[in-house]
Short mmCIF file of C-alpha atoms and ligand atoms in Angstrom, two decimals:
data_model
loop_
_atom_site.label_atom_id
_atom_site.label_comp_id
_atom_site.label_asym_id
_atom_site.label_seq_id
_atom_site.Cartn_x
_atom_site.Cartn_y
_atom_site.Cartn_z
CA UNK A 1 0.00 0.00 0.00
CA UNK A 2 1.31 3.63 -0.93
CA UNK A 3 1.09 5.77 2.50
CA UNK A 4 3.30 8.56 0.49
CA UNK A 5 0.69 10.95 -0.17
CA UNK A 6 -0.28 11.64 3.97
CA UNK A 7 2.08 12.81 6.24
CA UNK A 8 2.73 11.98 10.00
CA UNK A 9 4.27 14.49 12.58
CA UNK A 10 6.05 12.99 15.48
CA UNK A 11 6.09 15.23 18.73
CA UNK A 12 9.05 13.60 20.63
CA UNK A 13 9.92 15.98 23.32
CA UNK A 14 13.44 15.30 24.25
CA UNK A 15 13.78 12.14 22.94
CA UNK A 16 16.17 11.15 20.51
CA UNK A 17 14.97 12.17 16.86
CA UNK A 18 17.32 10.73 14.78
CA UNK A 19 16.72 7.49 15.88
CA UNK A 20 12.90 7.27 15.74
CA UNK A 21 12.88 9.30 12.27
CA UNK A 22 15.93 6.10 11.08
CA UNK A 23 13.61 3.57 12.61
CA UNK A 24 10.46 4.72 10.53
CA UNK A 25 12.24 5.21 7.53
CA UNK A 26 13.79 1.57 7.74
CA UNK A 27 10.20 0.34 7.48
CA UNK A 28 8.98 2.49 4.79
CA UNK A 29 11.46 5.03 3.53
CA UNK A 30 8.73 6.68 1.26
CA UNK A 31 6.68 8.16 4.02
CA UNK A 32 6.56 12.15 4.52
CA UNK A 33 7.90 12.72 7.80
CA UNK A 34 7.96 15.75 9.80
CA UNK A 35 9.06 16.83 13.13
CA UNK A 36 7.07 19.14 15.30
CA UNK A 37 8.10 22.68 15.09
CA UNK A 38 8.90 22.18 11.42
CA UNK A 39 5.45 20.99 10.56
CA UNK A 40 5.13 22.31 6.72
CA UNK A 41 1.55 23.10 5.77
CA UNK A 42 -0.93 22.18 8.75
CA UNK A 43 -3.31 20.73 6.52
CA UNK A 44 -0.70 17.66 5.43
CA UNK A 45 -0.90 16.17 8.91
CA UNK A 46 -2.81 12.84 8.65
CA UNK A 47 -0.99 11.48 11.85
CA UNK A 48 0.06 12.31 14.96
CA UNK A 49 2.64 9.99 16.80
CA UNK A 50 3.63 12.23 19.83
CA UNK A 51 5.31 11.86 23.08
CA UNK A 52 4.45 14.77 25.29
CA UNK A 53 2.98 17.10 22.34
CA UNK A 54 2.62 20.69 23.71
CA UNK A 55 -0.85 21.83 24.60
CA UNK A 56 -2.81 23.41 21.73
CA UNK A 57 -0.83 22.03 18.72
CA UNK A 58 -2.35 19.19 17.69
CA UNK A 59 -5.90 21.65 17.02
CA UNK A 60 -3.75 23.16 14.26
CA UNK A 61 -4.16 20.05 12.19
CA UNK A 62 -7.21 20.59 10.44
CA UNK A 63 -7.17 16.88 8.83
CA UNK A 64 -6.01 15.17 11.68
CA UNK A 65 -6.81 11.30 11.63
CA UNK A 66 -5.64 9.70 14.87
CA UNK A 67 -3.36 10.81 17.39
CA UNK A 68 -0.87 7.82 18.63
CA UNK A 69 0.92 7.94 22.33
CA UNK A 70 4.24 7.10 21.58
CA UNK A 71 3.72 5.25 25.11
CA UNK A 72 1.21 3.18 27.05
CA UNK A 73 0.14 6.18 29.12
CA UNK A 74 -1.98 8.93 27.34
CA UNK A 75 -2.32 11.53 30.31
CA UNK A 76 0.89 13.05 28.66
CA UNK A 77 -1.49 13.64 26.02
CA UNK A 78 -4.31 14.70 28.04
CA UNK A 79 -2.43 17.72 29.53
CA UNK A 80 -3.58 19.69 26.56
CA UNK A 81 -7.22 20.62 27.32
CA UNK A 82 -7.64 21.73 23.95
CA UNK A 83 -7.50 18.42 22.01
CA UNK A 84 -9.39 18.02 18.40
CA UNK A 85 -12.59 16.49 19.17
CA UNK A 86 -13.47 13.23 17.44
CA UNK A 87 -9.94 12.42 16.61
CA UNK A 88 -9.03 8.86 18.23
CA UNK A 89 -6.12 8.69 20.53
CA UNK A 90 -4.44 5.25 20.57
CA UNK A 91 -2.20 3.87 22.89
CA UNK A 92 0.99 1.84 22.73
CA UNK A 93 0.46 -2.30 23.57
CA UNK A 94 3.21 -4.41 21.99
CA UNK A 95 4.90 -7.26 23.99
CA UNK A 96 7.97 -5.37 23.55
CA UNK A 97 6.51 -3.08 26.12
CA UNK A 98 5.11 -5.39 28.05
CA UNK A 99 7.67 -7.66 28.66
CA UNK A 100 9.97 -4.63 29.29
CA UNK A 101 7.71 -3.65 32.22
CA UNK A 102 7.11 -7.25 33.63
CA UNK A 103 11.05 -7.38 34.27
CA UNK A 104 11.15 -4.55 35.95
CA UNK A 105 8.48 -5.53 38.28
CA UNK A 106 9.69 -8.78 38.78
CA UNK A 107 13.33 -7.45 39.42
CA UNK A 108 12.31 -5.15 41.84
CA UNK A 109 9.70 -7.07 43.65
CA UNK A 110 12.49 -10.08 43.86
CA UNK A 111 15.02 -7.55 44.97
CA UNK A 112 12.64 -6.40 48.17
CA UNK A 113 12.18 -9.91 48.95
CA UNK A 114 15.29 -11.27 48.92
CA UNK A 115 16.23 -8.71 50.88
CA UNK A 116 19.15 -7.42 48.72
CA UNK A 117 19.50 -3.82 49.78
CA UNK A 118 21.20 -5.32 53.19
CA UNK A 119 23.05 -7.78 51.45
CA UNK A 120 24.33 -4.87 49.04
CA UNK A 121 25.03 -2.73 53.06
CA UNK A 122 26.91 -5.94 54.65
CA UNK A 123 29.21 -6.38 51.41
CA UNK A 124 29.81 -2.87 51.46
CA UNK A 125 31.29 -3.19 54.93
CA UNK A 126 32.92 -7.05 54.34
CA UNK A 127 30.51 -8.34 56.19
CA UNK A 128 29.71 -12.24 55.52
CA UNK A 129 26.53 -13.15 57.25
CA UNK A 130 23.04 -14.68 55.80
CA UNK A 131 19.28 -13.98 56.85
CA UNK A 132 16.34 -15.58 57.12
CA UNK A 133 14.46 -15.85 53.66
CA UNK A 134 10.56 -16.14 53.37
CA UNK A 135 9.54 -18.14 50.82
CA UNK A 136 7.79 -16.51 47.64
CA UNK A 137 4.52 -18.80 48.85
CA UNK A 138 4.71 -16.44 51.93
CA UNK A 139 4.76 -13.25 50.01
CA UNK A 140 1.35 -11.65 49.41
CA UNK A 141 1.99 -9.21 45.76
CA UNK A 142 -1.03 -6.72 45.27
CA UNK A 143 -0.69 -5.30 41.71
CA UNK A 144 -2.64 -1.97 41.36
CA UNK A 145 -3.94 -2.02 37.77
CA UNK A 146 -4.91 -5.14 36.35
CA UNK A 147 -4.30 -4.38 32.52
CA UNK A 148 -2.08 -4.91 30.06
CA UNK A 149 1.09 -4.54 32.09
CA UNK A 150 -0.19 -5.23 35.30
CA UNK A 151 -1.64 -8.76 34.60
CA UNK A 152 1.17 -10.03 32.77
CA UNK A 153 3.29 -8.16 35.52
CA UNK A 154 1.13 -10.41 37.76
CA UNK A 155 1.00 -13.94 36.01
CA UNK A 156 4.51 -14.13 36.00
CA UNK A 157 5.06 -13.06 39.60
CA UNK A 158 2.67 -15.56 40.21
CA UNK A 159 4.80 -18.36 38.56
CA UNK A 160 7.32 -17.38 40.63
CA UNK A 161 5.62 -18.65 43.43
CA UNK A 162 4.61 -15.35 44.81
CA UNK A 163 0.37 -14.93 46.47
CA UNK A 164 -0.70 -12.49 43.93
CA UNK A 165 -4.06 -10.18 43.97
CA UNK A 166 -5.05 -7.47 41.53
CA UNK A 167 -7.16 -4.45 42.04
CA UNK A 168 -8.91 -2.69 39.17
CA UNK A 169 -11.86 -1.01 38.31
CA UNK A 170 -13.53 -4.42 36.99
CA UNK A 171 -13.53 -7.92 38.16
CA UNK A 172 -11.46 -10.04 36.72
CA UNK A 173 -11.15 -13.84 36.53
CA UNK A 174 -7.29 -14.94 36.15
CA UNK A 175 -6.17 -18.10 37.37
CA UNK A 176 -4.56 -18.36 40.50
CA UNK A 177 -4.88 -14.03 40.92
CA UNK A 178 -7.35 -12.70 43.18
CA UNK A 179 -9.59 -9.95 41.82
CA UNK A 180 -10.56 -7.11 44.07
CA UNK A 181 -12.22 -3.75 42.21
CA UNK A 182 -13.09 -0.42 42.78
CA UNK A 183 -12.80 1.57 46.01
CA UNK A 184 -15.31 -0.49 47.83
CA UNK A 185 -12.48 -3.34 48.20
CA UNK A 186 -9.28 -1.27 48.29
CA UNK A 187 -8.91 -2.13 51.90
CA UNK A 188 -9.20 -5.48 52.01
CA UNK A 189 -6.97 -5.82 48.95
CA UNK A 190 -4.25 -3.02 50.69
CA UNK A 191 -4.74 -5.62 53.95
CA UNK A 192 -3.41 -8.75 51.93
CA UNK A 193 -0.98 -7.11 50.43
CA UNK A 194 3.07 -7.00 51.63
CA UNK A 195 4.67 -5.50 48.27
CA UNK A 196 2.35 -3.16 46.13
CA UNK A 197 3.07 -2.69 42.62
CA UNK A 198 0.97 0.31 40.81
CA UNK A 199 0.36 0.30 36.88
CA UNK A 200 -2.39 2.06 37.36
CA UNK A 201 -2.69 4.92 34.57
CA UNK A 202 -3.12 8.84 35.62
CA UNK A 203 -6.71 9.47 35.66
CA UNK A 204 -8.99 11.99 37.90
CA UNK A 205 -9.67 8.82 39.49
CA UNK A 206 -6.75 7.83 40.06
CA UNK A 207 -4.92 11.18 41.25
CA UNK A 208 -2.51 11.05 44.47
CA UNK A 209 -3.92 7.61 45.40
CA UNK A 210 -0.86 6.34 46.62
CA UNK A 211 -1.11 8.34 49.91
CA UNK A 212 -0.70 7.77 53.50
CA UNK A 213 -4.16 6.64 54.44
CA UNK A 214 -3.48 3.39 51.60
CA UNK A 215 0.11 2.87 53.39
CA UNK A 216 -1.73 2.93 56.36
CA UNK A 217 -3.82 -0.24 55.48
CA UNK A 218 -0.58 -2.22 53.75
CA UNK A 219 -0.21 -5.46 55.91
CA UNK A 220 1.55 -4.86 58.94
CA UNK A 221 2.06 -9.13 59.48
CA UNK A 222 4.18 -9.93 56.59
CA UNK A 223 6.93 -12.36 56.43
CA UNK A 224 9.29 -9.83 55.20
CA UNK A 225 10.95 -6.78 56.62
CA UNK A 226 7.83 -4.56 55.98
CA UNK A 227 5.38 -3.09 53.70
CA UNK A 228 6.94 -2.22 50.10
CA UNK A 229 5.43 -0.13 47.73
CA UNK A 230 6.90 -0.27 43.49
CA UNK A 231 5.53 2.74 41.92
CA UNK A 232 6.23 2.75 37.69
CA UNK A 233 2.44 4.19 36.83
CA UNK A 234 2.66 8.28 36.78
CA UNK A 235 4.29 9.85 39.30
CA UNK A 236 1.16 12.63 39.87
CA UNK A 237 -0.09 9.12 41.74
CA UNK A 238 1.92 9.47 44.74
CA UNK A 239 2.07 11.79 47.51
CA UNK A 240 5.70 12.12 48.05
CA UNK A 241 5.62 14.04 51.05
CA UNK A 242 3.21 10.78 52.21
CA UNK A 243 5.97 8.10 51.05
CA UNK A 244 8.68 9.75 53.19
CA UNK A 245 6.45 10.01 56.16
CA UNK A 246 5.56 6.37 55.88
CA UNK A 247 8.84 5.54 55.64
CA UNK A 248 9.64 6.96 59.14
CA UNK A 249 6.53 5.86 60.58
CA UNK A 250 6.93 1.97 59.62
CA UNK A 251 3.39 1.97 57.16
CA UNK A 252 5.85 1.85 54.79
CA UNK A 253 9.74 -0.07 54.95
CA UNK A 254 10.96 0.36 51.54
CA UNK A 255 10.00 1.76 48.02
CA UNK A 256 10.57 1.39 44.63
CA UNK A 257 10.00 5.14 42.60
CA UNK A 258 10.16 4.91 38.50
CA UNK A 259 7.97 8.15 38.41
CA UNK A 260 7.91 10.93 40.35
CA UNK A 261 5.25 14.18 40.72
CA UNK A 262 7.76 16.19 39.15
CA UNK A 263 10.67 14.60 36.64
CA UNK A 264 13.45 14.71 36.58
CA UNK A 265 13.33 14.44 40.43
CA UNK A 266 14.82 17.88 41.21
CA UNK A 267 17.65 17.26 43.14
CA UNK A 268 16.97 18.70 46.59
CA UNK A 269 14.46 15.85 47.38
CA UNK A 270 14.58 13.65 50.29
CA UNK A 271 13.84 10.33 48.17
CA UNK A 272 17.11 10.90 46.67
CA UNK A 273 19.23 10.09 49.82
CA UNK A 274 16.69 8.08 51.57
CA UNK A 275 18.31 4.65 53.00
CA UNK A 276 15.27 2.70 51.35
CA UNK A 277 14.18 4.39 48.36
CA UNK A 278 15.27 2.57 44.89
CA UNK A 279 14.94 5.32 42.47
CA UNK A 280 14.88 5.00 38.47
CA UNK A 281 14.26 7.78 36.02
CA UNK A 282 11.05 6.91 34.73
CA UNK A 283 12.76 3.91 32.18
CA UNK A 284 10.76 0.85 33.65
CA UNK A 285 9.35 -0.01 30.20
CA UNK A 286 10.77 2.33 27.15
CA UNK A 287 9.24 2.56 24.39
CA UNK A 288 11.88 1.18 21.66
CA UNK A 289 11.46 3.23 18.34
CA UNK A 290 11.65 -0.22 16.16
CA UNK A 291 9.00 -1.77 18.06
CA UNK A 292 6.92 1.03 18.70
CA UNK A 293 7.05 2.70 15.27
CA UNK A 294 6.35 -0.85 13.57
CA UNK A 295 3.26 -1.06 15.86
CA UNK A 296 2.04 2.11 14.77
CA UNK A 297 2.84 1.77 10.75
CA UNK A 298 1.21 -1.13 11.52
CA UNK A 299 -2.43 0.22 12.61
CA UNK A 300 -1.87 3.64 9.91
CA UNK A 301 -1.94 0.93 7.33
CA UNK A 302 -4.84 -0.89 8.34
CA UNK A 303 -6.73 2.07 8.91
CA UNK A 304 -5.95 3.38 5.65
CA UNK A 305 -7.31 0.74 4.19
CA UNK A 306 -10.66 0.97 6.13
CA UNK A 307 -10.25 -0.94 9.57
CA UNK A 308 -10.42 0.16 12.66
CA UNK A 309 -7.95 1.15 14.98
CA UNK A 310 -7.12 -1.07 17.89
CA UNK A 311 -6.07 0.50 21.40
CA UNK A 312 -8.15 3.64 21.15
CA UNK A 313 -8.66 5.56 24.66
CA UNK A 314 -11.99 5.91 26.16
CA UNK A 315 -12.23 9.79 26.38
CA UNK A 316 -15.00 9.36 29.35
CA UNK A 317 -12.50 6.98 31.25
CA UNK A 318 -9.03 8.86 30.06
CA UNK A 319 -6.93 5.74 29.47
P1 LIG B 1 -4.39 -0.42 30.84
O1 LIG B 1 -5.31 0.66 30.40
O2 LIG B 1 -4.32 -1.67 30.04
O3 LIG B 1 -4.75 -0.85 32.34
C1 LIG B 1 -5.10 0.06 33.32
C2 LIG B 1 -5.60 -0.70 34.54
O4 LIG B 1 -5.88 0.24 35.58
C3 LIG B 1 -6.91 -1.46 34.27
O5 LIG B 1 -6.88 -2.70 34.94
C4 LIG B 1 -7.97 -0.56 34.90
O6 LIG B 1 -9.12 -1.25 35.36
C5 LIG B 1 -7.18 -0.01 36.08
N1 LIG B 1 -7.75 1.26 36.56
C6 LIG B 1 -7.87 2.43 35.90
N2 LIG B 1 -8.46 3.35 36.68
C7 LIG B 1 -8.75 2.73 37.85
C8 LIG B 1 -9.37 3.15 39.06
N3 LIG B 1 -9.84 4.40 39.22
N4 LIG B 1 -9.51 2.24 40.06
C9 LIG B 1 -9.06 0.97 39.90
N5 LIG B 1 -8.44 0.51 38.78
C10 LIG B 1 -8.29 1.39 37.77
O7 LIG B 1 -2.95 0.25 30.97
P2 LIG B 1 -1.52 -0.45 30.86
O8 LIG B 1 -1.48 -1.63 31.74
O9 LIG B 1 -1.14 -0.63 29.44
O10 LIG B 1 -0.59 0.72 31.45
C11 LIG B 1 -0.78 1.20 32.76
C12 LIG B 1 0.04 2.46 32.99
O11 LIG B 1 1.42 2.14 33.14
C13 LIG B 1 0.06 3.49 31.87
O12 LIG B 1 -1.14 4.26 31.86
C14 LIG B 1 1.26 4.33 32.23
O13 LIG B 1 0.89 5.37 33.11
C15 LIG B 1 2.16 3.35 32.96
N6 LIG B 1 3.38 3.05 32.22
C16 LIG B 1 4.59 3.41 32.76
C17 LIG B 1 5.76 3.13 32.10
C18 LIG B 1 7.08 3.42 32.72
O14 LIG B 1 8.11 3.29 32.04
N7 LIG B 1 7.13 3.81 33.99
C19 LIG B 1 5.76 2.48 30.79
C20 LIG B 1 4.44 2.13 30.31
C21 LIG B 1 3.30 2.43 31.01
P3 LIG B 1 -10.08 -2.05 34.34
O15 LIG B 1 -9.25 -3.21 33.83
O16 LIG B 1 -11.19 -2.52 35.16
O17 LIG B 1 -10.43 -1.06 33.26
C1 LIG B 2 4.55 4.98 28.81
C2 LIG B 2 5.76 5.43 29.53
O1 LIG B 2 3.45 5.45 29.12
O2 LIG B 2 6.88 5.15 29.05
O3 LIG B 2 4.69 4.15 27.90
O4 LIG B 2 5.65 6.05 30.58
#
């Protein structure tokens, strides 16, 4: 199929250009590329594949056909309250994603239990000594966000050996997970639950959620050293000012921080020095330009040829 008479515009913030603008044109070196500021004539756009696009600019297309998140999350997108109306917005899910996200949630949740941040303190002072170790079978995993990432997240803790639960806004019926939903059982999900892990997306809903009244109700009778929380949803999820508090006040013994309320993590905050924090800038799953472009040449083609578009975003829900 000939896709050289549309054009796309990628928004890519400060991401590396060359590399996503080499990937595309490895796949289909006839397309008509161009890179937000220099967009050419408005009316060209057909596509929008955008990563952060600043508020008000995607309006200026007047022939705008979709609008793809360069990632999973769309909030990024949502920050402009002036979107087109009746465009689609389409989100990134590719197992190259996925499976990028799964091992950083089973790294880190493995990493907690096992204890390795004191093994990591004793070597640093030549110290040879061993712990007790809780089995996985006595280590209850509650995964915030039972979707794409989170469930795969999930099935392979699970065959790990871990006792794994999900919360979401539906019930869900997965093997060997147990499914709590909606507010009404937050509590007695947050009550089973030694290490939390949130993939939840950035919604009203779902704003500052991971506060210090849900610390408060982790399980306190673990086999572990304490409540963990793994946070690699949005960052605008977490009180941080809650986290550190918890921290001191045992509702919380050790966390795991991919995203923050504000990135980069400006330097002057406590998290950064904090004995227990893990912190990672916002990499848990990247979105790789070959996979990710592939996916979304993938759908353009399709829908140029009269399908429909898989992955849109509910506008009502906002993910
Ligand atoms: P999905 O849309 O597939 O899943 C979202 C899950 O969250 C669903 O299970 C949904 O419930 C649940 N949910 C949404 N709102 C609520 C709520 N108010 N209460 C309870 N549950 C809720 O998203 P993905 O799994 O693909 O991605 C999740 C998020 O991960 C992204 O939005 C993004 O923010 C983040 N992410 C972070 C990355 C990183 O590098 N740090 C990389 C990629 C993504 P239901 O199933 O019932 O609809
Ligand atoms: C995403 C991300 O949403 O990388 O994909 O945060």
């Amino acid at each position: 199929m000939v896709l050289a008479t549309m054009a796309f515009c990628y928004f890519l913030g400060d991401w590396d250009v060359d590399v996503w603008v080499r990937e595309m044109q490895h796949l289909d070196s006839s397309l008509d590329l161009r890179i937000w500021p220099e967009v050419g004539r408005v009316e060209d756009i057909d596509y929008a594949l955008a990563w952060k696009p600043p508020p008000g600019e995607l309006k200026k297309f007047p022939n705008l056909k979709a609008i793809f998140s360069l990632g999973a999350g769309v909030d990024h997108v949502y920050n402009d309250t002036d979107l087109p109306e009746n465009v689609p917005i389409v989100r990134v899910v590719d197992p190259n994603l996925t499976m990028r996200m799964s091992e950083y949630v089973v790294l880190h949740v493995l990493w907690h239990h096992r204890r390795q941040r004191i093994y990591d303190h004793f070597q640093s002072e030549g110290k040879w000594r061993d712990l007790s170790q809780p089995a996985a079978s006595e280590t209850r995993v509650g995964v915030m966000g039972l979707g794409e990432l989170g469930i795969d997240a999930a099935l392979k803790l699970k065959t790990m050996g871990f006792r794994v639960a999900g919360w979401s806004q539906s019930r869900k019926n997965i093997d060997g997970i147990d499914s709590f939903r909606g507010r009404g059982e937050l509590k007695a999900f947050l009550n089973r639950t030694d290490i939390l892990v949130c993939l939840l997306p950035l919604t009203d809903g779902t704003r500052g959620l991971l506060n210090g009244a849900v610390f408060r109700d982790l399980a306190k009778d673990g086999a572990g050293d304490g409540p963990v929380l793994i946070n690699a949803g949005r960052g605008k999820l977490q009180n941080e000012q809650d986290i550190l508090t918890a921290l001191e006040n045992g509702d919380l013994y050790a966390a795991t921080l991919d995203v923050f309320e504000e990135e980069p993590l400006p330097s002057s905050s406590p998290l950064w020095s904090h004995p227990r924090v893990t912190i990672t800038p916002h990499n848990a799953a990247v979105s790789d330009p070959r996979a990710i472009n592939a996916y979304i040449l993938r759908q353009i083609k399709r829908h140029r040829a009269g399908e429909k578009l898989d992955n849109v975003i509910d506008r009502a829900k906002g993910y």
